[in-house]
Amino acid sequence: MKIFLTGAAGFVGYHVAEQLLRQGHEVIGFDSLNDYYSVQLKRDRLARLAPKPGFVFRQGDLSQRDDVGAILAEHPDITHIVHLAAQAGVRYSLADPCAYITANMTGHVVLLEAARHLSGLRHIVYASSSSVYGLNETMPFRESDAVDRPGSFYAVTKRAGELTAHAYAHLYGLRQTGLRFFTAYGPWGRPDMAYYKFARAISAGKPLTLYAGEGLARDFTYIDDIVSGVVAALVNEPEKGVSRVLNLGSDSPTAVSRLVALLEQELGCKAVIEAKRRPLSDVEATWSSHEEMTALTGWRPVVGLEEGVSRFVSWFRAYEPQANEVESVSDSDCSAG
C-alpha cells in the first residue's frame, strides 16, 4: 500500500505511521505543524520517522487546495488515505470555533475533493470521535445511536466530517471508514490531554483539576490498540460507495479518579487535587461498544489501563526531565516545598 497520512506529526498519526512503515508500506506524511500544542514534540515525533525507509514528509495546510493538490500530484499512485489531521480539543472549541471549521470541515472537504481524482485510490480511513455521541445517556455508545445532540462545537465538526464522508461516498463512490476514537492515551501523547496534564502536575507537585462527580469516567484506549484498529479497518475495505462509522474504544469505562490513582502510583507521589465543577462542554462519561468493529475485523483491545499508564509514565520520565525529580523525594507527597 502507498498511504497518504494526514496529521503525521500528531499523536495517533505518528504511531500509525510507525506501524505502517514497520509492515513495509510507503507513507506520505502531511502535517501543518501548528502550535496548538508543542511544535517541538511534533518535530521530535517526525525525527523518529524521518530515517525509516518508505517515509516522506511534506508540511502544508489541509484547508489549502494548492497544498493538498501539490502533494497528491507528486504521488498519483496513492492507494489509501488515513486522514487524522484535525483541530483537536473539546474545550478549545469554545475559545476558537472558527479554527475547527477551517481544519475539521474545510480541510476534510479539500482532502476529499482531491482524493476523488486519484485513480488508484481504494479506501479512506478517517478519524472521528466519541464526542459525536454528545448528550446521549444510554450506555454503552453504539454506532446505531442517534448523534444529533452534540455537547461541544468540536463534536459538531466531527459529525460534519462523517456526513461529508457519506455524501462523497454516495456521489463519487469513495470507500470510507470513520473511526470514533475513545480517549486515546500513551507515550508521545498530547500535552493537552488530561492524563498528560495530570502527570505533569503530579510530578511537579502542583495542583491538578479534577471535576466533581462520582460518574466522571472515560473509556481510555491505549495507543497500540488504537493503531491496530486503524490498520485493521484500513485493510478491510467496504464496497464501492459505502461510508461506515465504527467505534474504536476499550469497552471499559474507568473513573477519572482511578486514572489519577494509577499515575500517583507510577510517579511515586501524591496528587494535589482541586475539585471544580465540570464544564458544559465535557460529557460525564464515555463507554464504547466495539461489537461492530470486532465482528468486521476481529479487532479487540488488549492493553489494560494499569499497563498502559505504566508504559506512558516510563516514556514520560524519559521525555520530560522534571518528571525524574520525583524519584529523589522520600515522602509520598511531592507537593512539599
mmCIF file of C-alpha atoms in Angstrom:
data_model
loop_
_atom_site.group_PDB
_atom_site.id
_atom_site.type_symbol
_atom_site.label_atom_id
_atom_site.label_comp_id
_atom_site.label_asym_id
_atom_site.label_seq_id
_atom_site.Cartn_x
_atom_site.Cartn_y
_atom_site.Cartn_z
ATOM 1 C CA MET A 1 0.000 0.000 0.000
ATOM 2 C CA LYS A 2 1.027 3.589 -0.607
ATOM 3 C CA ILE A 3 -0.673 5.681 2.047
ATOM 4 C CA PHE A 4 -1.258 9.411 2.302
ATOM 5 C CA LEU A 5 -1.309 10.092 6.042
ATOM 6 C CA THR A 6 -2.567 13.456 7.270
ATOM 7 C CA GLY A 7 -1.662 14.539 10.777
ATOM 8 C CA ALA A 8 1.554 12.517 10.566
ATOM 9 C CA ALA A 9 3.238 14.576 13.293
ATOM 10 C CA GLY A 10 0.299 14.122 15.652
ATOM 11 C CA PHE A 11 -0.060 11.600 18.447
ATOM 12 C CA VAL A 12 -2.084 8.960 16.635
ATOM 13 C CA GLY A 13 -0.608 9.822 13.239
ATOM 14 C CA TYR A 14 2.950 9.252 14.407
ATOM 15 C CA HIS A 15 2.147 5.834 15.860
ATOM 16 C CA VAL A 16 0.111 4.779 12.817
ATOM 17 C CA ALA A 17 2.984 5.825 10.529
ATOM 18 C CA GLU A 18 5.433 3.731 12.566
ATOM 19 C CA GLN A 19 3.253 0.650 12.300
ATOM 20 C CA LEU A 20 2.575 1.030 8.583
ATOM 21 C CA LEU A 21 6.279 1.524 7.868
ATOM 22 C CA ARG A 22 7.098 -1.490 10.033
ATOM 23 C CA GLN A 23 4.779 -3.516 7.807
ATOM 24 C CA GLY A 24 6.656 -2.368 4.700
ATOM 25 C CA HIS A 25 4.185 0.158 3.308
ATOM 26 C CA GLU A 26 5.024 3.559 1.840
ATOM 27 C CA VAL A 27 3.804 6.517 3.887
ATOM 28 C CA ILE A 28 3.471 10.058 2.570
ATOM 29 C CA GLY A 29 3.138 12.152 5.721
ATOM 30 C CA PHE A 30 1.440 15.547 5.778
ATOM 31 C CA ASP A 31 1.025 17.980 8.673
ATOM 32 C CA SER A 32 0.742 21.719 9.255
ATOM 33 C CA LEU A 33 2.798 21.593 12.489
ATOM 34 C CA ASN A 34 0.502 24.170 14.079
ATOM 35 C CA ASP A 35 1.181 25.479 17.571
ATOM 36 C CA TYR A 36 -1.975 24.292 19.346
ATOM 37 C CA TYR A 37 0.479 22.329 21.490
ATOM 38 C CA SER A 38 4.265 21.926 21.472
ATOM 39 C CA VAL A 39 5.662 22.080 17.949
ATOM 40 C CA GLN A 40 8.880 20.606 19.330
ATOM 41 C CA LEU A 41 7.029 17.466 20.396
ATOM 42 C CA LYS A 42 5.671 17.154 16.854
ATOM 43 C CA ARG A 43 9.148 17.634 15.412
ATOM 44 C CA ASP A 44 10.543 15.035 17.792
ATOM 45 C CA ARG A 45 7.975 12.523 16.562
ATOM 46 C CA LEU A 46 8.857 13.298 12.949
ATOM 47 C CA ALA A 47 12.560 12.944 13.712
ATOM 48 C CA ARG A 48 11.906 9.329 14.667
ATOM 49 C CA LEU A 49 10.038 8.699 11.421
ATOM 50 C CA ALA A 50 12.392 10.544 9.057
ATOM 51 C CA PRO A 51 15.124 7.867 8.735
ATOM 52 C CA LYS A 52 12.710 4.994 8.187
ATOM 53 C CA PRO A 53 12.610 3.545 4.644
ATOM 54 C CA GLY A 54 9.423 4.406 2.802
ATOM 55 C CA PHE A 55 8.626 7.610 4.696
ATOM 56 C CA VAL A 56 8.257 11.019 3.041
ATOM 57 C CA PHE A 57 7.043 14.146 4.809
ATOM 58 C CA ARG A 58 5.595 17.385 3.472
ATOM 59 C CA GLN A 59 4.437 20.310 5.578
ATOM 60 C CA GLY A 60 1.247 22.006 4.454
ATOM 61 C CA ASP A 61 -2.214 23.232 5.342
ATOM 62 C CA LEU A 62 -5.014 20.762 4.656
ATOM 63 C CA SER A 63 -7.519 23.572 4.154
ATOM 64 C CA GLN A 64 -5.466 24.944 1.252
ATOM 65 C CA ARG A 65 -6.256 23.311 -2.087
ATOM 66 C CA ASP A 66 -2.850 24.082 -3.547
ATOM 67 C CA ASP A 67 -1.003 22.408 -0.661
ATOM 68 C CA VAL A 68 -3.036 19.215 -0.894
ATOM 69 C CA GLY A 69 -3.163 19.187 -4.676
ATOM 70 C CA ALA A 70 0.597 19.551 -4.975
ATOM 71 C CA ILE A 71 1.456 16.529 -2.859
ATOM 72 C CA LEU A 72 -1.194 14.310 -4.440
ATOM 73 C CA ALA A 73 0.006 15.347 -7.885
ATOM 74 C CA GLU A 74 3.505 14.347 -6.791
ATOM 75 C CA HIS A 75 2.209 10.929 -5.705
ATOM 76 C CA PRO A 76 -0.655 9.999 -8.069
ATOM 77 C CA ASP A 77 -0.265 6.286 -7.250
ATOM 78 C CA ILE A 78 -1.564 6.608 -3.672
ATOM 79 C CA THR A 79 -3.807 3.645 -2.881
ATOM 80 C CA HIS A 80 -5.042 4.502 0.619
ATOM 81 C CA ILE A 81 -5.604 7.579 2.760
ATOM 82 C CA VAL A 82 -5.507 7.750 6.550
ATOM 83 C CA HIS A 83 -6.927 11.137 7.477
ATOM 84 C CA LEU A 84 -6.056 12.018 11.079
ATOM 85 C CA ALA A 85 -5.328 15.748 10.796
ATOM 86 C CA ALA A 86 -7.735 17.893 12.804
ATOM 87 C CA GLN A 87 -8.021 20.734 15.240
ATOM 88 C CA ALA A 88 -8.237 18.776 18.469
ATOM 89 C CA GLY A 89 -9.578 19.668 21.891
ATOM 90 C CA VAL A 90 -13.151 19.869 23.141
ATOM 91 C CA ARG A 91 -12.685 22.873 25.408
ATOM 92 C CA TYR A 92 -10.587 24.879 22.955
ATOM 93 C CA SER A 93 -13.546 24.786 20.571
ATOM 94 C CA LEU A 94 -15.240 27.208 22.971
ATOM 95 C CA ALA A 95 -12.359 29.655 22.574
ATOM 96 C CA ASP A 96 -11.812 29.445 18.819
ATOM 97 C CA PRO A 97 -14.632 27.655 16.979
ATOM 98 C CA CYS A 98 -13.518 29.066 13.631
ATOM 99 C CA ALA A 99 -10.277 27.085 13.850
ATOM 100 C CA TYR A 100 -12.397 23.912 13.895
ATOM 101 C CA ILE A 101 -14.360 24.963 10.829
ATOM 102 C CA THR A 102 -11.127 25.521 8.918
ATOM 103 C CA ALA A 103 -9.289 22.375 9.977
ATOM 104 C CA ASN A 104 -12.064 19.850 10.528
ATOM 105 C CA MET A 105 -14.650 20.859 7.964
ATOM 106 C CA THR A 106 -12.918 22.792 5.176
ATOM 107 C CA GLY A 107 -9.847 20.555 5.459
ATOM 108 C CA HIS A 108 -11.951 17.429 5.127
ATOM 109 C CA VAL A 109 -13.727 18.703 2.023
ATOM 110 C CA VAL A 110 -10.477 19.826 0.387
ATOM 111 C CA LEU A 111 -8.977 16.387 1.016
ATOM 112 C CA LEU A 112 -11.958 14.530 -0.439
ATOM 113 C CA GLU A 113 -12.130 16.822 -3.469
ATOM 114 C CA ALA A 114 -8.508 15.988 -4.254
ATOM 115 C CA ALA A 115 -8.845 12.321 -3.326
ATOM 116 C CA ARG A 116 -11.720 11.626 -5.704
ATOM 117 C CA HIS A 117 -9.365 12.250 -8.624
ATOM 118 C CA LEU A 118 -6.880 9.556 -7.542
ATOM 119 C CA SER A 119 -7.481 6.730 -9.991
ATOM 120 C CA GLY A 120 -5.912 4.030 -7.820
ATOM 121 C CA LEU A 121 -7.462 5.043 -4.510
ATOM 122 C CA ARG A 122 -9.030 2.073 -2.711
ATOM 123 C CA HIS A 123 -10.027 3.227 0.769
ATOM 124 C CA ILE A 124 -10.077 6.264 3.080
ATOM 125 C CA VAL A 125 -9.981 5.818 6.849
ATOM 126 C CA TYR A 126 -10.545 8.997 8.830
ATOM 127 C CA ALA A 127 -10.659 9.988 12.485
ATOM 128 C CA SER A 128 -13.997 10.787 14.000
ATOM 129 C CA SER A 129 -14.550 10.978 17.756
ATOM 130 C CA SER A 130 -16.576 9.611 20.641
ATOM 131 C CA SER A 131 -17.600 13.246 21.123
ATOM 132 C CA VAL A 132 -20.257 12.812 18.423
ATOM 133 C CA TYR A 133 -22.381 10.902 20.951
ATOM 134 C CA GLY A 134 -22.748 14.200 22.780
ATOM 135 C CA LEU A 135 -25.502 14.274 25.373
ATOM 136 C CA ASN A 136 -26.552 10.654 24.838
ATOM 137 C CA GLU A 137 -27.197 8.923 28.154
ATOM 138 C CA THR A 138 -27.723 5.303 27.108
ATOM 139 C CA MET A 139 -24.534 3.296 27.621
ATOM 140 C CA PRO A 140 -22.554 1.831 26.020
ATOM 141 C CA PHE A 141 -22.482 4.059 22.942
ATOM 142 C CA ARG A 142 -23.301 2.149 19.766
ATOM 143 C CA GLU A 143 -22.946 3.168 16.131
ATOM 144 C CA SER A 144 -26.703 2.834 15.688
ATOM 145 C CA ASP A 145 -27.370 5.533 18.324
ATOM 146 C CA ALA A 146 -28.711 8.911 17.221
ATOM 147 C CA VAL A 147 -25.971 11.544 17.253
ATOM 148 C CA ASP A 148 -27.967 14.742 16.906
ATOM 149 C CA ARG A 149 -27.355 16.260 20.373
ATOM 150 C CA PRO A 150 -23.713 17.451 20.345
ATOM 151 C CA GLY A 151 -22.252 18.725 23.590
ATOM 152 C CA SER A 152 -19.496 20.822 22.024
ATOM 153 C CA PHE A 153 -18.660 22.552 18.765
ATOM 154 C CA TYR A 154 -15.775 20.121 18.346
ATOM 155 C CA ALA A 155 -18.374 17.349 18.237
ATOM 156 C CA VAL A 156 -20.337 19.302 15.621
ATOM 157 C CA THR A 157 -17.331 19.398 13.302
ATOM 158 C CA LYS A 158 -16.566 15.718 13.788
ATOM 159 C CA ARG A 159 -20.156 14.751 12.975
ATOM 160 C CA ALA A 160 -19.991 17.047 9.955
ATOM 161 C CA GLY A 161 -16.971 15.057 8.820
ATOM 162 C CA GLU A 162 -18.976 11.841 8.963
ATOM 163 C CA LEU A 163 -21.804 13.369 6.941
ATOM 164 C CA THR A 164 -19.342 14.771 4.418
ATOM 165 C CA ALA A 165 -17.802 11.323 4.001
ATOM 166 C CA HIS A 166 -21.235 9.822 3.396
ATOM 167 C CA ALA A 167 -22.012 12.378 0.685
ATOM 168 C CA TYR A 168 -18.711 11.783 -1.123
ATOM 169 C CA ALA A 169 -19.188 8.023 -0.930
ATOM 170 C CA HIS A 170 -22.636 8.395 -2.491
ATOM 171 C CA LEU A 171 -21.631 10.921 -5.142
ATOM 172 C CA TYR A 172 -18.224 9.606 -6.171
ATOM 173 C CA GLY A 173 -18.067 6.003 -4.979
ATOM 174 C CA LEU A 174 -15.324 6.607 -2.410
ATOM 175 C CA ARG A 175 -14.903 3.755 0.075
ATOM 176 C CA GLN A 176 -14.677 5.327 3.521
ATOM 177 C CA THR A 177 -14.467 4.293 7.168
ATOM 178 C CA GLY A 178 -14.760 6.753 10.039
ATOM 179 C CA LEU A 179 -13.351 5.637 13.383
ATOM 180 C CA ARG A 180 -14.836 7.125 16.540
ATOM 181 C CA PHE A 181 -11.811 7.214 18.836
ATOM 182 C CA PHE A 182 -12.400 6.914 22.571
ATOM 183 C CA THR A 183 -9.821 8.781 24.723
ATOM 184 C CA ALA A 184 -6.554 7.619 23.182
ATOM 185 C CA TYR A 185 -3.575 7.797 25.562
ATOM 186 C CA GLY A 186 0.011 6.617 25.789
ATOM 187 C CA PRO A 187 3.648 7.520 25.009
ATOM 188 C CA TRP A 188 4.258 10.509 22.720
ATOM 189 C CA GLY A 189 0.755 11.705 23.626
ATOM 190 C CA ARG A 190 -0.829 15.135 23.511
ATOM 191 C CA PRO A 191 0.073 17.502 26.369
ATOM 192 C CA ASP A 192 -3.441 18.993 26.319
ATOM 193 C CA MET A 193 -4.992 15.660 27.310
ATOM 194 C CA ALA A 194 -5.984 15.110 30.949
ATOM 195 C CA TYR A 195 -3.672 12.168 31.635
ATOM 196 C CA TYR A 196 -0.639 14.139 30.404
ATOM 197 C CA LYS A 197 -1.640 17.252 32.341
ATOM 198 C CA PHE A 198 -2.171 15.155 35.459
ATOM 199 C CA ALA A 199 1.272 13.562 35.104
ATOM 200 C CA ARG A 200 2.924 16.956 34.754
ATOM 201 C CA ALA A 201 1.096 18.359 37.772
ATOM 202 C CA ILE A 202 1.783 15.349 39.987
ATOM 203 C CA SER A 203 5.481 15.203 39.126
ATOM 204 C CA ALA A 204 5.856 18.951 39.735
ATOM 205 C CA GLY A 205 3.870 18.918 42.976
ATOM 206 C CA LYS A 206 1.331 21.323 41.531
ATOM 207 C CA PRO A 207 -2.468 21.185 41.871
ATOM 208 C CA LEU A 208 -4.459 19.349 39.245
ATOM 209 C CA THR A 209 -8.112 19.948 38.476
ATOM 210 C CA LEU A 210 -10.478 17.019 38.912
ATOM 211 C CA TYR A 211 -14.064 17.685 38.034
ATOM 212 C CA ALA A 212 -16.571 16.837 40.718
ATOM 213 C CA GLY A 213 -18.975 13.927 40.363
ATOM 214 C CA GLU A 214 -18.800 10.209 41.062
ATOM 215 C CA GLY A 215 -19.826 9.391 37.492
ATOM 216 C CA LEU A 216 -16.903 11.108 35.751
ATOM 217 C CA ALA A 217 -15.443 8.305 33.626
ATOM 218 C CA ARG A 218 -13.737 7.721 30.303
ATOM 219 C CA ASP A 219 -13.262 4.744 28.025
ATOM 220 C CA PHE A 220 -9.458 5.045 27.964
ATOM 221 C CA THR A 221 -7.943 3.316 24.922
ATOM 222 C CA TYR A 222 -4.214 2.668 24.734
ATOM 223 C CA ILE A 223 -2.434 3.931 21.641
ATOM 224 C CA ASP A 224 -1.291 0.481 20.473
ATOM 225 C CA ASP A 225 -4.922 -0.646 20.431
ATOM 226 C CA ILE A 226 -5.914 2.493 18.518
ATOM 227 C CA VAL A 227 -3.197 1.821 15.943
ATOM 228 C CA SER A 228 -4.086 -1.838 15.473
ATOM 229 C CA GLY A 229 -7.702 -0.744 14.994
ATOM 230 C CA VAL A 230 -6.782 1.825 12.356
ATOM 231 C CA VAL A 231 -4.745 -0.731 10.419
ATOM 232 C CA ALA A 232 -7.433 -3.409 10.762
ATOM 233 C CA ALA A 233 -10.050 -1.016 9.398
ATOM 234 C CA LEU A 234 -7.753 0.116 6.580
ATOM 235 C CA VAL A 235 -7.239 -3.374 5.160
ATOM 236 C CA ASN A 236 -10.921 -4.315 5.498
ATOM 237 C CA GLU A 237 -12.259 -2.242 2.628
ATOM 238 C CA PRO A 238 -16.002 -1.646 2.278
ATOM 239 C CA GLU A 239 -17.827 -1.934 -1.016
ATOM 240 C CA LYS A 240 -17.540 0.921 -3.501
ATOM 241 C CA GLY A 241 -19.744 3.832 -2.496
ATOM 242 C CA VAL A 242 -20.038 2.706 1.126
ATOM 243 C CA SER A 243 -19.273 5.017 4.043
ATOM 244 C CA ARG A 244 -19.365 3.458 7.501
ATOM 245 C CA VAL A 245 -18.523 4.520 11.040
ATOM 246 C CA LEU A 246 -17.075 2.274 13.738
ATOM 247 C CA ASN A 247 -16.292 2.724 17.407
ATOM 248 C CA LEU A 248 -12.686 2.277 18.470
ATOM 249 C CA GLY A 249 -12.637 2.038 22.249
ATOM 250 C CA SER A 250 -11.767 -0.317 25.064
ATOM 251 C CA ASP A 251 -15.355 -1.066 26.197
ATOM 252 C CA SER A 252 -14.100 -0.483 29.729
ATOM 253 C CA PRO A 253 -15.072 2.902 31.197
ATOM 254 C CA THR A 254 -12.918 3.864 34.174
ATOM 255 C CA ALA A 255 -13.382 6.614 36.734
ATOM 256 C CA VAL A 256 -11.010 9.512 36.113
ATOM 257 C CA SER A 257 -10.117 9.347 39.816
ATOM 258 C CA ARG A 258 -8.765 5.835 39.140
ATOM 259 C CA LEU A 259 -6.523 7.246 36.421
ATOM 260 C CA VAL A 260 -5.148 9.756 38.930
ATOM 261 C CA ALA A 261 -4.502 6.982 41.451
ATOM 262 C CA LEU A 262 -2.560 4.950 38.875
ATOM 263 C CA LEU A 263 -0.465 7.981 37.932
ATOM 264 C CA GLU A 264 0.264 8.601 41.622
ATOM 265 C CA GLN A 265 1.392 5.004 41.967
ATOM 266 C CA GLU A 266 3.646 5.062 38.911
ATOM 267 C CA LEU A 267 5.114 8.510 39.632
ATOM 268 C CA GLY A 268 5.629 7.733 43.307
ATOM 269 C CA CYS A 269 3.923 10.776 44.780
ATOM 270 C CA LYS A 270 0.546 12.106 45.792
ATOM 271 C CA ALA A 271 -1.594 14.393 43.653
ATOM 272 C CA VAL A 272 -2.718 17.782 44.913
ATOM 273 C CA ILE A 273 -6.336 17.799 43.799
ATOM 274 C CA GLU A 274 -8.600 20.783 43.280
ATOM 275 C CA ALA A 275 -12.225 19.809 42.664
ATOM 276 C CA LYS A 276 -14.168 22.003 40.254
ATOM 277 C CA ARG A 277 -17.487 21.901 38.507
ATOM 278 C CA ARG A 278 -17.445 20.066 35.189
ATOM 279 C CA PRO A 279 -17.662 22.392 32.144
ATOM 280 C CA LEU A 280 -20.761 22.076 29.981
ATOM 281 C CA SER A 281 -18.601 21.056 27.022
ATOM 282 C CA ASP A 282 -17.351 17.941 28.848
ATOM 283 C CA VAL A 283 -19.666 14.933 28.969
ATOM 284 C CA GLU A 284 -19.840 12.993 32.215
ATOM 285 C CA ALA A 285 -18.906 9.586 30.829
ATOM 286 C CA THR A 286 -17.995 7.713 27.660
ATOM 287 C CA TRP A 287 -18.331 3.998 27.022
ATOM 288 C CA SER A 288 -17.706 2.302 23.705
ATOM 289 C CA SER A 289 -19.310 -0.807 22.331
ATOM 290 C CA HIS A 290 -16.829 -2.276 19.850
ATOM 291 C CA GLU A 291 -19.013 -5.171 18.723
ATOM 292 C CA GLU A 292 -19.256 -3.932 15.125
ATOM 293 C CA MET A 293 -15.508 -3.362 14.843
ATOM 294 C CA THR A 294 -14.775 -6.804 16.258
ATOM 295 C CA ALA A 295 -17.302 -8.523 14.002
ATOM 296 C CA LEU A 296 -15.897 -6.809 10.920
ATOM 297 C CA THR A 297 -12.156 -7.094 11.570
ATOM 298 C CA GLY A 298 -11.570 -9.346 14.562
ATOM 299 C CA TRP A 299 -10.008 -6.398 16.407
ATOM 300 C CA ARG A 300 -10.064 -6.331 20.202
ATOM 301 C CA PRO A 301 -8.235 -4.060 22.655
ATOM 302 C CA VAL A 302 -5.529 -5.867 24.613
ATOM 303 C CA VAL A 303 -3.812 -3.270 26.823
ATOM 304 C CA GLY A 304 -5.483 -2.540 30.162
ATOM 305 C CA LEU A 305 -5.307 0.832 31.872
ATOM 306 C CA GLU A 306 -2.804 -0.276 34.522
ATOM 307 C CA GLU A 307 -0.317 -1.491 31.923
ATOM 308 C CA GLY A 308 -0.987 1.470 29.651
ATOM 309 C CA VAL A 309 -0.387 4.053 32.367
ATOM 310 C CA SER A 310 2.824 2.277 33.367
ATOM 311 C CA ARG A 311 4.087 2.415 29.782
ATOM 312 C CA PHE A 312 3.131 6.072 29.470
ATOM 313 C CA VAL A 313 4.910 7.050 32.683
ATOM 314 C CA SER A 314 8.087 5.218 31.590
ATOM 315 C CA TRP A 315 8.134 7.320 28.425
ATOM 316 C CA PHE A 316 7.109 10.473 30.311
ATOM 317 C CA ARG A 317 10.061 10.159 32.706
ATOM 318 C CA ALA A 318 12.449 9.877 29.774
ATOM 319 C CA TYR A 319 10.940 12.711 27.727
ATOM 320 C CA GLU A 320 10.081 15.244 30.458
ATOM 321 C CA PRO A 321 13.192 15.948 32.583
ATOM 322 C CA GLN A 322 11.262 17.320 35.569
ATOM 323 C CA ALA A 323 9.415 14.014 35.897
ATOM 324 C CA ASN A 324 12.598 12.387 37.179
ATOM 325 C CA GLU A 325 12.735 14.778 40.108
ATOM 326 C CA VAL A 326 10.051 12.789 41.915
ATOM 327 C CA GLU A 327 12.485 9.919 42.366
ATOM 328 C CA SER A 328 14.532 11.998 44.805
ATOM 329 C CA VAL A 329 11.545 12.768 47.038
ATOM 330 C CA SER A 330 11.490 10.460 50.077
ATOM 331 C CA ASP A 331 7.959 11.332 51.174
ATOM 332 C CA SER A 332 4.989 10.119 49.128
ATOM 333 C CA ASP A 333 3.643 13.672 48.865
ATOM 334 C CA CYS A 334 5.578 15.577 46.220
ATOM 335 C CA SER A 335 3.814 18.858 46.943
ATOM 336 C CA ALA A 336 6.091 19.795 49.841
ATOM 337 C CA GLY A 337 8.144 22.916 49.328
#
